[in-house]
Amino acid sequence: MKIAIITLPLHTNYGGILQAYALQTVLQRMGHDVQHLQPKVEFHPLHPAWKMPFVWSNRLLRKYFGGEWRLPIFEHPHRWIRRYSDVFIYKHIEMRPLLDEEWNTSLAKDYDVFMVGSDQVWRPCYALPLERYFLSFLNDTCSNPRIAYAASFGTKNCEFSSNQILSCRKLLQKFSFISVREQSGVEICNQLFGVNASHVLDPTLLLSKDDYLKLIQNQTPGKGNLMVYILDETPDTRLFISQVAASEKLTPFNTNYSLGNRLGIPQLPVENWLRGFVDAKLIITDSFHACVFAIIFNKPFICIGNNERGMTRFHSLLDLFGLQHCLFIEKQLFEIPKINWEKVNLKLKQLRIGSLLSLEQSLNTLMITIPV
């Protein structure tokens, strides 16, 4: 079948990029043709045209006299920031960019199935416009099957408005198969939307460590053995990292470059980020997907709770593998988590088989009903 996947925009979020790559890879191995439908990126000027000569002159001076050698002079800073992640996206992910007006029912003739997922595609602050991620662009006459794989609300309590609940409930009830990434999502689907949902693994966990090693086989080892990937850095987290490094005699290396604070430095390539898990003896992170890849690569990790980005995701993931002791809460006594990787890997294998079977069965059922 030809499957259209609707996920959050792919740009500099490593987890978002790799979950899209993983779901696509799994579906292709099942024999399907896959495309990700994505909003077309338009880099609007940050300044009015009359001001640009002054901006370029300022950048030139900063570049040659301020030592900011990576600062782009003429290129849009956001395009510059994502230059390496875009290379990975265009090389490994099948995409179809769409303008706003192109998100309509005419897409139905190009695909057999529409699939939503994964990541926080059902969290209003990230999914804009929200109804698009419930396939609102397909009208009532469209008979194409609709599926959700490992969709996430992000938080334990649904953040939808009452109007959004009403509109999305009608849309969700048109889905043939619904699966969510967190156990709390199963309850939200049942209680607020009146539909049944299965609890499955994030797509990144459907691929093996060897699958990811193939992506980084040409990457050279980095410098350092304490991988730090902090999305929301604070003075407390910086102090904690330095204390861990000193206590364990480890050399930290940072794999996150903030888009907002360092517009002159491009985001590290996806391959470099993955390579960090190979090089690390320990990982400190407040990222859901960094925890996922620490599990895949069997690396001890400390997960710093991040309430703003959704704690439910962390609890759900760590509960699955008996790793709640890897969650660090401020002011608690520090200790490197001891992990029984044999037990974790056995659990991962079982959950992976179950999630793949669930996805494959849902698609096989549709193949019987879709005319060739």
PDB file of N, CA and C in Angstrom, residues 60 76-77 148 154 161 168 175 197 228 246 252 265 269 299-300 347 360:
ATOM      1  N   LEU A  60      29.259  40.643   8.915  1.00  0.00           N
ATOM      2  CA  LEU A  60      30.608  40.587   8.358  1.00  0.00           C
ATOM      3  C   LEU A  60      31.642  41.041   9.384  1.00  0.00           C
ATOM      4  N   HIS A  76      19.886  32.834   5.530  1.00  0.00           N
ATOM      5  CA  HIS A  76      18.941  32.956   6.643  1.00  0.00           C
ATOM      6  C   HIS A  76      19.460  32.131   7.833  1.00  0.00           C
ATOM      7  N   PRO A  77      19.542  32.724   9.040  1.00  0.00           N
ATOM      8  CA  PRO A  77      20.118  32.003  10.188  1.00  0.00           C
ATOM      9  C   PRO A  77      19.443  30.672  10.483  1.00  0.00           C
ATOM     10  N   ALA A 148      -3.548   5.600  13.601  1.00  0.00           N
ATOM     11  CA  ALA A 148      -2.614   6.339  14.455  1.00  0.00           C
ATOM     12  C   ALA A 148      -1.630   5.345  15.041  1.00  0.00           C
ATOM     13  N   GLY A 154       1.413  13.744  25.227  1.00  0.00           N
ATOM     14  CA  GLY A 154       2.515  14.408  25.918  1.00  0.00           C
ATOM     15  C   GLY A 154       2.379  14.518  27.415  1.00  0.00           C
ATOM     16  N   SER A 161      -8.934  22.158  24.473  1.00  0.00           N
ATOM     17  CA  SER A 161     -10.088  22.947  24.900  1.00  0.00           C
ATOM     18  C   SER A 161     -11.339  22.097  24.700  1.00  0.00           C
ATOM     19  N   CYS A 168     -12.222  16.913  17.642  1.00  0.00           N
ATOM     20  CA  CYS A 168     -11.275  15.809  17.469  1.00  0.00           C
ATOM     21  C   CYS A 168     -11.907  14.462  17.796  1.00  0.00           C
ATOM     22  N   PHE A 175     -11.192   6.653  12.689  1.00  0.00           N
ATOM     23  CA  PHE A 175      -9.956   5.888  12.537  1.00  0.00           C
ATOM     24  C   PHE A 175     -10.239   4.389  12.616  1.00  0.00           C
ATOM     25  N   ALA A 197      -7.794   2.335  22.309  1.00  0.00           N
ATOM     26  CA  ALA A 197      -6.433   2.524  21.796  1.00  0.00           C
ATOM     27  C   ALA A 197      -5.505   1.486  22.403  1.00  0.00           C
ATOM     28  N   VAL A 228      26.125  14.778  27.285  1.00  0.00           N
ATOM     29  CA  VAL A 228      25.167  15.713  27.873  1.00  0.00           C
ATOM     30  C   VAL A 228      24.235  16.198  26.769  1.00  0.00           C
ATOM     31  N   ALA A 246      33.042  15.279  37.865  1.00  0.00           N
ATOM     32  CA  ALA A 246      34.152  15.239  38.821  1.00  0.00           C
ATOM     33  C   ALA A 246      34.111  13.959  39.655  1.00  0.00           C
ATOM     34  N   PRO A 252      32.823  15.584  30.039  1.00  0.00           N
ATOM     35  CA  PRO A 252      31.536  15.868  29.395  1.00  0.00           C
ATOM     36  C   PRO A 252      31.702  16.324  27.945  1.00  0.00           C
ATOM     37  N   ILE A 265      25.761  29.073  15.248  1.00  0.00           N
ATOM     38  CA  ILE A 265      26.340  27.728  15.254  1.00  0.00           C
ATOM     39  C   ILE A 265      25.330  26.720  14.725  1.00  0.00           C
ATOM     40  N   PRO A 269      25.147  17.389  13.173  1.00  0.00           N
ATOM     41  CA  PRO A 269      24.485  16.374  12.345  1.00  0.00           C
ATOM     42  C   PRO A 269      23.841  15.289  13.201  1.00  0.00           C
ATOM     43  N   LYS A 299      23.318   2.040  27.532  1.00  0.00           N
ATOM     44  CA  LYS A 299      24.200   2.957  28.244  1.00  0.00           C
ATOM     45  C   LYS A 299      23.502   3.461  29.505  1.00  0.00           C
ATOM     46  N   PRO A 300      24.176   3.438  30.652  1.00  0.00           N
ATOM     47  CA  PRO A 300      23.560   3.999  31.861  1.00  0.00           C
ATOM     48  C   PRO A 300      23.240   5.473  31.642  1.00  0.00           C
ATOM     49  N   LYS A 347      12.903  -7.509  27.817  1.00  0.00           N
ATOM     50  CA  LYS A 347      11.628  -6.793  27.826  1.00  0.00           C
ATOM     51  C   LYS A 347      11.435  -6.027  26.523  1.00  0.00           C
ATOM     52  N   GLU A 360       1.429  -4.442  12.062  1.00  0.00           N
ATOM     53  CA  GLU A 360       1.316  -5.275  10.850  1.00  0.00           C
ATOM     54  C   GLU A 360      -0.096  -5.834  10.693  1.00  0.00           C
TER      55      GLU A 360
END
